[in-house]
N, CA, C and O atoms as a Tinker XYZ file with bonds, in Angstrom:
   428  protein
     1  N      0.852000   -1.166000    0.015000    73     2
     2  CA    -0.011000   -0.015000    0.017000    64     1     3
     3  C      0.938000    1.298000    0.013000    63     2     4     5
     4  O      1.851000    1.467000    0.821000    81     3
     5  N      0.618000    2.118000   -0.923000    73     3     6
     6  CA     1.448000    3.329000   -1.002000    64     5     7
     7  C      0.964000    4.349000    0.083000    63     6     8     9
     8  O     -0.233000    4.540000    0.297000    81     7
     9  N      1.877000    4.934000    0.694000    73     7    10
    10  CA     1.566000    5.969000    1.725000    64     9    11
    11  C      1.413000    7.315000    0.984000    63    10    12    13
    12  O      2.300000    7.751000    0.251000    81    11
    13  N      0.296000    7.923000    1.201000    73    11    14
    14  CA     0.017000    9.218000    0.626000    64    13    15
    15  C     -0.074000   10.274000    1.753000    63    14    16    17
    16  O     -0.215000    9.974000    2.938000    81    15
    17  N      0.016000   11.517000    1.286000    73    15    18
    18  CA    -0.105000   12.594000    2.308000    64    17    19
    19  C     -1.434000   12.502000    3.067000    63    18    20    21
    20  O     -1.513000   12.744000    4.271000    81    19
    21  N     -2.467000   12.142000    2.309000    73    19    22
    22  CA    -3.840000   12.053000    2.981000    64    21    23
    23  C     -3.773000   10.897000    4.083000    63    22    24    25
    24  O     -4.281000   11.067000    5.191000    81    23
    25  N     -3.163000    9.784000    3.750000    73    23    26
    26  CA    -3.162000    8.627000    4.691000    64    25    27
    27  C     -2.217000    9.116000    5.940000    63    26    28    29
    28  O     -2.537000    8.849000    7.099000    81    27
    29  N     -1.159000    9.772000    5.654000    73    27    30
    30  CA    -0.301000   10.257000    6.791000    64    29    31
    31  C     -1.050000   11.242000    7.680000    63    30    32    33
    32  O     -0.922000   11.198000    8.904000    81    31
    33  N     -1.826000   12.122000    7.074000    73    31    34
    34  CA    -2.657000   13.021000    7.803000    64    33    35
    35  C     -3.704000   12.368000    8.672000    63    34    36    37
    36  O     -3.942000   12.735000    9.823000    81    35
    37  N     -4.315000   11.373000    8.048000    73    35    38
    38  CA    -5.373000   10.632000    8.785000    64    37    39
    39  C     -4.751000    9.896000    9.955000    63    38    40    41
    40  O     -5.320000    9.889000   11.047000    81    39
    41  N     -3.594000    9.277000    9.755000    73    39    42
    42  CA    -2.942000    8.583000   10.889000    64    41    43
    43  C     -2.515000    9.528000   12.017000    63    42    44    45
    44  O     -2.571000    9.171000   13.194000    81    43
    45  N     -2.083000   10.758000   11.633000    73    43    46
    46  CA    -1.728000   11.779000   12.680000    64    45    47
    47  C     -2.975000   12.215000   13.442000    63    46    48    49
    48  O     -2.949000   12.418000   14.656000    81    47
    49  N     -4.044000   12.349000   12.706000    73    47    50
    50  CA    -5.296000   12.766000   13.441000    64    49    51
    51  C     -5.738000   11.766000   14.365000    63    50    52    53
    52  O     -6.184000   12.099000   15.463000    81    51
    53  N     -5.646000   10.475000   13.985000    73    51    54
    54  CA    -6.067000    9.355000   14.866000    64    53    55
    55  C     -5.101000    9.253000   16.078000    63    54    56    57
    56  O     -5.499000    9.025000   17.220000    81    55
    57  N     -3.847000    9.432000   15.752000    73    55    58
    58  CA    -2.872000    9.372000   16.857000    64    57    59
    59  C     -3.043000   10.530000   17.845000    63    58    60    61
    60  O     -2.932000   10.358000   19.059000    81    59
    61  N     -3.312000   11.700000   17.291000    73    59    62
    62  CA    -3.578000   12.863000   18.127000    64    61    63
    63  C     -4.754000   12.626000   19.072000    63    62    64    65
    64  O     -4.706000   12.957000   20.256000    81    63
    65  N     -5.826000   12.031000   18.497000    73    63    66
    66  CA    -6.946000   11.702000   19.360000    64    65    67
    67  C     -6.670000   10.638000   20.445000    63    66    68    69
    68  O     -7.285000   10.646000   21.512000    81    67
    69  N     -5.714000    9.709000   20.135000    73    67    70
    70  CA    -5.454000    8.631000   21.087000    64    69    71
    71  C     -4.445000    9.089000   22.156000    63    70    72    73
    72  O     -4.629000    8.814000   23.342000    81    71
    73  N     -3.369000    9.793000   21.728000    73    71    74
    74  CA    -2.274000   10.147000   22.777000    64    73    75
    75  C     -2.080000   11.583000   22.946000    63    74    76    77
    76  O     -1.243000   11.983000   23.756000    81    75
    77  N     -2.761000   12.373000   22.271000    73    75    78
    78  CA    -2.615000   13.836000   22.401000    64    77    79
    79  C     -1.808000   14.425000   21.244000    63    78    80    81
    80  O     -0.985000   13.734000   20.643000    81    79
    81  N     -2.046000   15.709000   20.931000    73    79    82
    82  CA    -1.429000   16.328000   19.761000    64    81    83
    83  C      0.066000   16.464000   19.810000    63    82    84    85
    84  O      0.766000   16.252000   18.821000    81    83
    85  N      0.581000   16.853000   21.080000    73    83    86
    86  CA     2.051000   17.056000   21.271000    64    85    87
    87  C      2.790000   15.700000   21.033000    63    86    88    89
    88  O      3.654000   15.633000   20.159000    81    87
    89  N      2.471000   14.646000   21.779000    73    87    90
    90  CA     3.189000   13.433000   21.536000    64    89    91
    91  C      2.989000   12.824000   20.185000    63    90    92    93
    92  O      3.864000   12.103000   19.706000    81    91
    93  N      1.853000   13.086000   19.536000    73    91    94
    94  CA     1.570000   12.543000   18.190000    64    93    95
    95  C      2.461000   13.278000   17.193000    63    94    96    97
    96  O      3.045000   12.659000   16.304000    81    95
    97  N      2.566000   14.606000   17.343000    73    95    98
    98  CA     3.507000   15.367000   16.488000    64    97    99
    99  C      4.975000   14.909000   16.653000    63    98   100   101
   100  O      5.688000   14.759000   15.661000    81    99
   101  N      5.419000   14.689000   17.896000    73    99   102
   102  CA     6.743000   14.222000   18.148000    64   101   103
   103  C      7.019000   12.919000   17.447000    63   102   104   105
   104  O      8.047000   12.757000   16.790000    81   103
   105  N      6.076000   11.968000   17.592000    73   103   106
   106  CA     6.202000   10.657000   16.959000    64   105   107
   107  C      6.212000   10.790000   15.434000    63   106   108   109
   108  O      6.983000   10.105000   14.761000    81   107
   109  N      5.376000   11.653000   14.892000    73   107   110
   110  CA     5.272000   11.837000   13.446000    64   109   111
   111  C      6.548000   12.406000   12.892000    63   110   112   113
   112  O      6.962000   12.053000   11.788000    81   111
   113  N      7.208000   13.325000   13.681000    73   111   114
   114  CA     8.461000   13.948000   13.221000    64   113   115
   115  C      9.557000   12.908000   13.080000    63   114   116   117
   116  O     10.477000   13.140000   12.295000    81   115
   117  N      9.533000   11.789000   13.774000    73   115   118
   118  CA    10.514000   10.760000   13.729000    64   117   119
   119  C     10.317000    9.832000   12.540000    63   118   120   121
   120  O     11.197000    9.030000   12.231000    81   119
   121  N      9.208000    9.927000   11.888000    73   119   122
   122  CA     8.899000    9.094000   10.723000    64   121   123
   123  C      9.557000    9.711000    9.445000    63   122   124   125
   124  O      9.649000   10.932000    9.323000    81   123
   125  N     10.004000    8.852000    8.513000    73   123   126
   126  CA    10.601000    9.444000    7.323000    64   125   127
   127  C      9.537000   10.095000    6.490000    63   126   128   129
   128  O      8.367000    9.731000    6.612000    81   127
   129  N      9.897000   11.074000    5.620000    73   127   130
   130  CA     8.877000   11.788000    4.808000    64   129   131
   131  C      8.431000   10.941000    3.676000    63   130   132   133
   132  O      7.541000   11.363000    2.937000    81   131
   133  N      8.982000    9.763000    3.476000    73   131   134
   134  CA     8.506000    8.834000    2.397000    64   133   135
   135  C      8.321000    7.462000    3.140000    63   134   136   137
   136  O      8.453000    7.321000    4.356000    81   135
   137  N      7.986000    6.428000    2.211000    73   135   138
   138  CA     7.755000    5.130000    2.814000    64   137   139
   139  C      9.120000    4.476000    3.305000    63   138   140   141
   140  O     10.206000    4.833000    2.848000    81   139
   141  N      8.987000    3.571000    4.191000    73   139   142
   142  CA    10.177000    2.906000    4.777000    64   141   143
   143  C     11.047000    2.248000    3.642000    63   142   144   145
   144  O     12.270000    2.162000    3.754000    81   143
   145  N     10.385000    1.807000    2.589000    73   143   146
   146  CA    11.039000    1.137000    1.515000    64   145   147
   147  C     12.007000    2.111000    0.817000    63   146   148   149
   148  O     12.922000    1.663000    0.127000    81   147
   149  N     11.826000    3.409000    0.980000    73   147   150
   150  CA    12.588000    4.420000    0.261000    64   149   151
   151  C     13.791000    4.932000    1.168000    63   150   152   153
   152  O     14.573000    5.783000    0.743000    81   151
   153  N     13.896000    4.407000    2.364000    73   151   154
   154  CA    14.890000    4.902000    3.295000    64   153   155
   155  C     16.141000    3.954000    3.085000    63   154   156   157
   156  O     16.061000    2.726000    3.035000    81   155
   157  N     17.273000    4.667000    2.972000    73   155   158
   158  CA    18.593000    3.868000    2.850000    64   157   159
   159  C     19.132000    3.543000    4.200000    63   158   160   161
   160  O     19.141000    4.385000    5.098000    81   159
   161  N     19.596000    2.287000    4.359000    73   159   162
   162  CA    20.109000    1.838000    5.611000    64   161   163
   163  C     21.648000    2.031000    5.543000    63   162   164   165
   164  O     22.207000    2.327000    4.487000    81   163
   165  N     22.290000    1.854000    6.685000    73   163   166
   166  CA    23.761000    1.908000    6.742000    64   165   167
   167  C     24.317000    0.830000    5.889000    63   166   168   169
   168  O     25.323000    1.032000    5.210000    81   167
   169  N     23.694000   -0.317000    5.899000    73   167   170
   170  CA    24.114000   -1.461000    5.033000    64   169   171
   171  C     24.011000   -1.090000    3.558000    63   170   172   173
   172  O     24.878000   -1.439000    2.757000    81   171
   173  N     22.924000   -0.369000    3.206000    73   171   174
   174  CA    22.794000    0.032000    1.825000    64   173   175
   175  C     23.927000    0.962000    1.407000    63   174   176   177
   176  O     24.491000    0.836000    0.320000    81   175
   177  N     24.248000    1.906000    2.307000    73   175   178
   178  CA    25.333000    2.820000    2.089000    64   177   179
   179  C     26.699000    2.131000    1.992000    63   178   180   181
   180  O     27.541000    2.471000    1.160000    81   179
   181  N     26.874000    1.162000    2.867000    73   179   182
   182  CA    28.130000    0.419000    2.848000    64   181   183
   183  C     28.332000   -0.310000    1.503000    63   182   184   185
   184  O     29.421000   -0.360000    0.932000    81   183
   185  N     27.211000   -0.863000    1.050000    73   183   186
   186  CA    27.254000   -1.600000   -0.286000    64   185   187
   187  C     27.532000   -0.604000   -1.414000    63   186   188   189
   188  O     28.333000   -0.883000   -2.306000    81   187
   189  N     26.886000    0.530000   -1.375000    73   187   190
   190  CA    27.133000    1.502000   -2.402000    64   189   191
   191  C     28.594000    2.016000   -2.286000    63   190   192   193
   192  O     29.248000    2.221000   -3.308000    81   191
   193  N     29.102000    2.223000   -1.071000    73   191   194
   194  CA    30.509000    2.643000   -1.028000    64   193   195
   195  C     31.438000    1.595000   -1.593000    63   194   196   197
   196  O     32.391000    1.949000   -2.287000    81   195
   197  N     31.209000    0.322000   -1.331000    73   195   198
   198  CA    32.044000   -0.763000   -1.884000    64   197   199
   199  C     31.968000   -0.825000   -3.405000    63   198   200   201
   200  O     32.972000   -1.085000   -4.068000    81   199
   201  N     30.780000   -0.586000   -3.960000    73   199   202
   202  CA    30.688000   -0.580000   -5.399000    64   201   203
   203  C     31.380000    0.621000   -6.016000    63   202   204   205
   204  O     31.997000    0.512000   -7.075000    81   203
   205  N     31.281000    1.749000   -5.364000    73   203   206
   206  CA    31.969000    2.912000   -5.878000    64   205   207
   207  C     33.515000    2.771000   -5.807000    63   206   208   209
   208  O     34.249000    3.195000   -6.700000    81   207
   209  N     33.964000    2.143000   -4.678000    73   207   210
   210  CA    35.397000    1.955000   -4.589000    64   209   211
   211  C     35.883000    1.007000   -5.664000    63   210   212   213
   212  O     36.986000    1.195000   -6.177000    81   211
   213  N     35.109000   -0.004000   -6.029000    73   211   214
   214  CA    35.525000   -0.894000   -7.145000    64   213   215
   215  C     35.612000   -0.110000   -8.487000    63   214   216   217
   216  O     36.537000   -0.250000   -9.288000    81   215
   217  N     34.562000    0.722000   -8.650000    73   215   218
   218  CA    34.591000    1.539000   -9.948000    64   217   219
   219  C     35.795000    2.409000   -9.990000    63   218   220   221
   220  O     36.504000    2.447000  -10.996000    81   219
   221  N     36.066000    3.166000   -8.838000    73   219   222
   222  CA    37.194000    4.086000   -8.850000    64   221   223
   223  C     38.424000    3.353000   -8.997000    63   222   224   225
   224  O     39.318000    3.888000   -9.652000    81   223
   225  N     38.630000    2.125000   -8.452000    73   223   226
   226  CA    39.828000    1.335000   -8.681000    64   225   227
   227  C     39.952000    0.911000  -10.115000    63   226   228   229
   228  O     41.055000    0.945000  -10.662000    81   227
   229  N     38.859000    0.507000  -10.760000    73   227   230
   230  CA    38.915000    0.168000  -12.144000    64   229   231
   231  C     39.352000    1.396000  -12.982000    63   230   232   233
   232  O     40.124000    1.239000  -13.928000    81   231
   233  N     38.889000    2.565000  -12.663000    73   231   234
   234  CA    39.246000    3.800000  -13.392000    64   233   235
   235  C     40.705000    4.066000  -13.146000    63   234   236   237
   236  O     41.415000    4.461000  -14.071000    81   235
   237  N     41.182000    3.865000  -11.934000    73   235   238
   238  CA    42.554000    4.108000  -11.574000    64   237   239
   239  C     43.471000    3.187000  -12.418000    63   238   240   241
   240  O     44.516000    3.604000  -12.917000    81   239
   241  N     43.030000    1.921000  -12.552000    73   239   242
   242  CA    43.858000    0.968000  -13.427000    64   241   243
   243  C     43.881000    1.460000  -14.852000    63   242   244   245
   244  O     44.929000    1.451000  -15.498000    81   243
   245  N     42.733000    1.893000  -15.355000    73   243   246
   246  CA    42.750000    2.459000  -16.731000    64   245   247
   247  C     43.705000    3.617000  -16.904000    63   246   248   249
   248  O     44.470000    3.659000  -17.867000    81   247
   249  N     43.667000    4.533000  -16.002000    73   247   250
   250  CA    44.640000    5.624000  -16.071000    64   249   251
   251  C     46.070000    5.190000  -15.954000    63   250   252   253
   252  O     46.926000    5.760000  -16.630000    81   251
   253  N     46.391000    4.177000  -15.102000    73   251   254
   254  CA    47.705000    3.598000  -15.049000    64   253   255
   255  C     48.110000    3.093000  -16.406000    63   254   256   257
   256  O     49.231000    3.340000  -16.851000    81   255
   257  N     47.197000    2.372000  -17.091000    73   255   258
   258  CA    47.471000    1.712000  -18.356000    64   257   259
   259  C     47.776000    2.829000  -19.407000    63   258   260   261
   260  O     48.727000    2.757000  -20.186000    81   259
   261  N     46.901000    3.854000  -19.364000    73   259   262
   262  CA    47.161000    4.981000  -20.286000    64   261   263
   263  C     48.478000    5.668000  -19.998000    63   262   264   265
   264  O     49.190000    6.024000  -20.937000    81   263
   265  N     48.833000    5.870000  -18.745000    73   263   266
   266  CA    50.144000    6.427000  -18.392000    64   265   267
   267  C     51.245000    5.646000  -18.904000    63   266   268   269
   268  O     52.188000    6.222000  -19.448000    81   267
   269  N     51.214000    4.319000  -18.776000    73   267   270
   270  CA    52.266000    3.430000  -19.259000    64   269   271
   271  C     52.430000    3.526000  -20.848000    63   270   272   273
   272  O     53.525000    3.473000  -21.407000    81   271
   273  N     51.208000    3.672000  -21.503000    73   271   274
   274  CA    51.271000    3.795000  -22.964000    64   273   275
   275  C     51.924000    5.111000  -23.390000    63   274   276   277
   276  O     52.712000    5.154000  -24.335000    81   275
   277  N     51.569000    6.209000  -22.651000    73   275   278
   278  CA    52.178000    7.484000  -22.967000    64   277   279
   279  C     53.669000    7.413000  -22.698000    63   278   280   281
   280  O     54.473000    7.940000  -23.468000    81   279
   281  N     54.034000    6.769000  -21.615000    73   279   282
   282  CA    55.512000    6.736000  -21.293000    64   281   283
   283  C     56.194000    5.993000  -22.393000    63   282   284   285
   284  O     57.238000    6.458000  -22.851000    81   283
   285  N     55.694000    4.872000  -22.859000    73   283   286
   286  CA    56.302000    4.101000  -23.982000    64   285   287
   287  C     56.374000    4.911000  -25.220000    63   286   288   289
   288  O     57.360000    4.893000  -25.958000    81   287
   289  N     55.210000    5.692000  -25.457000    73   287   290
   290  CA    55.244000    6.451000  -26.726000    64   289   291
   291  C     56.249000    7.630000  -26.605000    63   290   292   293
   292  O     56.941000    7.989000  -27.558000    81   291
   293  N     56.285000    8.151000  -25.510000    73   291   294
   294  CA    57.288000    9.294000  -25.292000    64   293   295
   295  C     58.738000    8.767000  -25.395000    63   294   296   297
   296  O     59.600000    9.483000  -25.905000    81   295
   297  N     59.020000    7.585000  -24.946000    73   295   298
   298  CA    60.317000    7.045000  -25.153000    64   297   299
   299  C     60.628000    6.770000  -26.556000    63   298   300   301
   300  O     61.745000    6.964000  -27.033000    81   299
   301  N     59.585000    6.295000  -27.239000    73   299   302
   302  CA    59.832000    6.018000  -28.715000    64   301   303
   303  C     59.993000    7.306000  -29.516000    63   302   304   305
   304  O     60.816000    7.381000  -30.429000    81   303
   305  N     59.206000    8.310000  -29.170000    73   303   306
   306  CA    59.418000    9.595000  -29.853000    64   305   307
   307  C     60.815000   10.214000  -29.588000    63   306   308   309
   308  O     61.459000   10.762000  -30.483000    81   307
   309  N     61.255000   10.095000  -28.286000    73   307   310
   310  CA    62.557000   10.605000  -27.929000    64   309   311
   311  C     63.642000    9.807000  -28.724000    63   310   312   313
   312  O     64.604000   10.409000  -29.201000    81   311
   313  N     63.499000    8.486000  -28.866000    73   311   314
   314  CA    64.460000    7.705000  -29.575000    64   313   315
   315  C     64.512000    8.090000  -31.058000    63   314   316   317
   316  O     65.585000    8.148000  -31.659000    81   315
   317  N     63.285000    8.365000  -31.660000    73   315   318
   318  CA    63.252000    8.762000  -33.009000    64   317   319
   319  C     63.890000   10.202000  -33.257000    63   318   320   321
   320  O     64.523000   10.480000  -34.276000    81   319
   321  N     63.662000   11.043000  -32.256000    73   319   322
   322  CA    64.256000   12.375000  -32.322000    64   321   323
   323  C     65.788000   12.280000  -32.238000    63   322   324   325
   324  O     66.515000   12.914000  -33.003000    81   323
   325  N     66.212000   11.523000  -31.351000    73   323   326
   326  CA    67.720000   11.354000  -31.201000    64   325   327
   327  C     68.321000   10.668000  -32.496000    63   326   328   329
   328  O     69.399000   11.051000  -32.948000    81   327
   329  N     67.638000    9.706000  -33.045000    73   327   330
   330  CA    68.076000    9.109000  -34.245000    64   329   331
   331  C     68.122000   10.075000  -35.419000    63   330   332   333
   332  O     69.090000   10.067000  -36.179000    81   331
   333  N     67.075000   10.927000  -35.589000    73   331   334
   334  CA    67.065000   11.928000  -36.576000    64   333   335
   335  C     68.106000   12.911000  -36.405000    63   334   336   337
   336  O     68.750000   13.295000  -37.382000    81   335
   337  N     68.343000   13.388000  -35.141000    73   335   338
   338  CA    69.432000   14.388000  -34.873000    64   337   339
   339  C     70.802000   13.784000  -35.165000    63   338   340   341
   340  O     71.688000   14.453000  -35.696000    81   339
   341  N     70.962000   12.498000  -34.806000    73   339   342
   342  CA    72.217000   11.864000  -35.072000    64   341   343
   343  C     72.521000   11.851000  -36.578000    63   342   344   345
   344  O     73.600000   12.247000  -37.019000    81   343
   345  N     71.542000   11.388000  -37.336000    73   343   346
   346  CA    71.679000   11.217000  -38.784000    64   345   347
   347  C     71.948000   12.602000  -39.383000    63   346   348   349
   348  O     72.818000   12.743000  -40.243000    81   347
   349  N     71.193000   13.646000  -38.925000    73   347   350
   350  CA    71.422000   14.968000  -39.533000    64   349   351
   351  C     72.828000   15.557000  -39.146000    63   350   352   353
   352  O     73.465000   16.276000  -39.916000    81   351
   353  N     73.260000   15.195000  -37.895000    73   351   354
   354  CA    74.620000   15.595000  -37.428000    64   353   355
   355  C     75.651000   14.969000  -38.258000    63   354   356   357
   356  O     76.543000   15.647000  -38.767000    81   355
   357  N     75.559000   13.645000  -38.422000    73   355   358
   358  CA    76.480000   12.902000  -39.211000    64   357   359
   359  C     76.525000   13.419000  -40.652000    63   358   360   361
   360  O     77.591000   13.554000  -41.253000    81   359
   361  N     75.315000   13.707000  -41.193000    73   359   362
   362  CA    75.257000   14.196000  -42.543000    64   361   363
   363  C     75.940000   15.546000  -42.682000    63   362   364   365
   364  O     76.657000   15.810000  -43.647000    81   363
   365  N     75.701000   16.375000  -41.706000    73   363   366
   366  CA    76.321000   17.686000  -41.720000    64   365   367
   367  C     77.868000   17.621000  -41.567000    63   366   368   369
   368  O     78.616000   18.311000  -42.260000    81   367
   369  N     78.267000   16.819000  -40.693000    73   367   370
   370  CA    79.751000   16.654000  -40.492000    64   369   371
   371  C     80.362000   16.052000  -41.746000    63   370   372   373
   372  O     81.461000   16.482000  -42.097000    81   371
   373  N     79.794000   15.150000  -42.422000    73   371   374
   374  CA    80.269000   14.538000  -43.672000    64   373   375
   375  C     80.344000   15.609000  -44.729000    63   374   376   377
   376  O     81.353000   15.757000  -45.420000    81   375
   377  N     79.214000   16.389000  -44.852000    73   375   378
   378  CA    79.257000   17.454000  -45.864000    64   377   379
   379  C     80.284000   18.493000  -45.560000    63   378   380   381
   380  O     80.928000   18.998000  -46.480000    81   379
   381  N     80.473000   18.848000  -44.285000    73   379   382
   382  CA    81.503000   19.784000  -43.968000    64   381   383
   383  C     82.874000   19.265000  -44.256000    63   382   384   385
   384  O     83.751000   19.978000  -44.744000    81   383
   385  N     83.044000   17.979000  -43.935000    73   383   386
   386  CA    84.346000   17.391000  -44.236000    64   385   387
   387  C     84.631000   17.330000  -45.726000    63   386   388   389
   388  O     85.752000   17.605000  -46.156000    81   387
   389  N     83.648000   16.977000  -46.505000    73   387   390
   390  CA    83.793000   17.063000  -47.964000    64   389   391
   391  C     84.163000   18.485000  -48.437000    63   390   392   393
   392  O     85.050000   18.704000  -49.262000    81   391
   393  N     83.438000   19.395000  -47.868000    73   391   394
   394  CA    83.666000   20.851000  -48.286000    64   393   395
   395  C     85.040000   21.264000  -47.978000    63   394   396   397
   396  O     85.714000   21.846000  -48.828000    81   395
   397  N     85.529000   20.971000  -46.707000    73   395   398
   398  CA    86.861000   21.347000  -46.284000    64   397   399
   399  C     87.910000   20.691000  -47.170000    63   398   400   401
   400  O     88.901000   21.304000  -47.565000    81   399
   401  N     87.653000   19.413000  -47.468000    73   399   402
   402  CA    88.591000   18.613000  -48.339000    64   401   403
   403  C     88.695000   19.280000  -49.697000    63   402   404   405
   404  O     89.771000   19.424000  -50.278000    81   403
   405  N     87.487000   19.694000  -50.190000    73   403   406
   406  CA    87.439000   20.298000  -51.508000    64   405   407
   407  C     88.220000   21.626000  -51.503000    63   406   408   409
   408  O     88.916000   21.962000  -52.461000    81   407
   409  N     88.078000   22.378000  -50.371000    73   407   410
   410  CA    88.799000   23.648000  -50.274000    64   409   411
   411  C     90.317000   23.452000  -50.280000    63   410   412   413
   412  O     91.071000   24.234000  -50.860000    81   411
   413  N     90.729000   22.368000  -49.605000    73   411   414
   414  CA    92.171000   22.067000  -49.588000    64   413   415
   415  C     92.767000   21.682000  -50.900000    63   414   416   417
   416  O     93.876000   22.064000  -51.273000    81   415
   417  N     91.952000   20.887000  -51.595000    73   415   418
   418  CA    92.385000   20.398000  -52.855000    64   417   419
   419  C     92.377000   21.553000  -53.870000    63   418   420   421
   420  O     93.301000   21.628000  -54.680000    81   419
   421  N     91.407000   22.438000  -53.869000    73   419   422
   422  CA    91.310000   23.490000  -54.900000    64   421   423
   423  C     91.958000   24.756000  -54.363000    63   422   424   425
   424  O     92.208000   25.674000  -55.145000    81   423
   425  N     92.250000   24.854000  -53.036000    73   423   426
   426  CA    92.706000   26.073000  -52.524000    64   425   427
   427  C     94.182000   26.034000  -52.451000    63   426   428
   428  O     94.805000   27.007000  -52.027000    81   427
């Protein structure tokens, strides 16, 4: 049976008639504003916390995986840059050597 505002009001009226308005209001204030089925228990909150912890842990593992991939990619890019700089440096020094040798021969 769904609890409506009308049924809550009727209960409060009957309770007021039985035990008095002050105690009836005090008792009514301790009831949840919705049905008991809608009230979360400490156990409900503990289960929710455990599920959220598992989700955050899974997200943390995903970020760790992405970090490792970025680290590997960064190392690969660094290696390619160093290789390209080495090749261009060697090429430059070879060209400079050829140029100096040509100057000695013709000069």
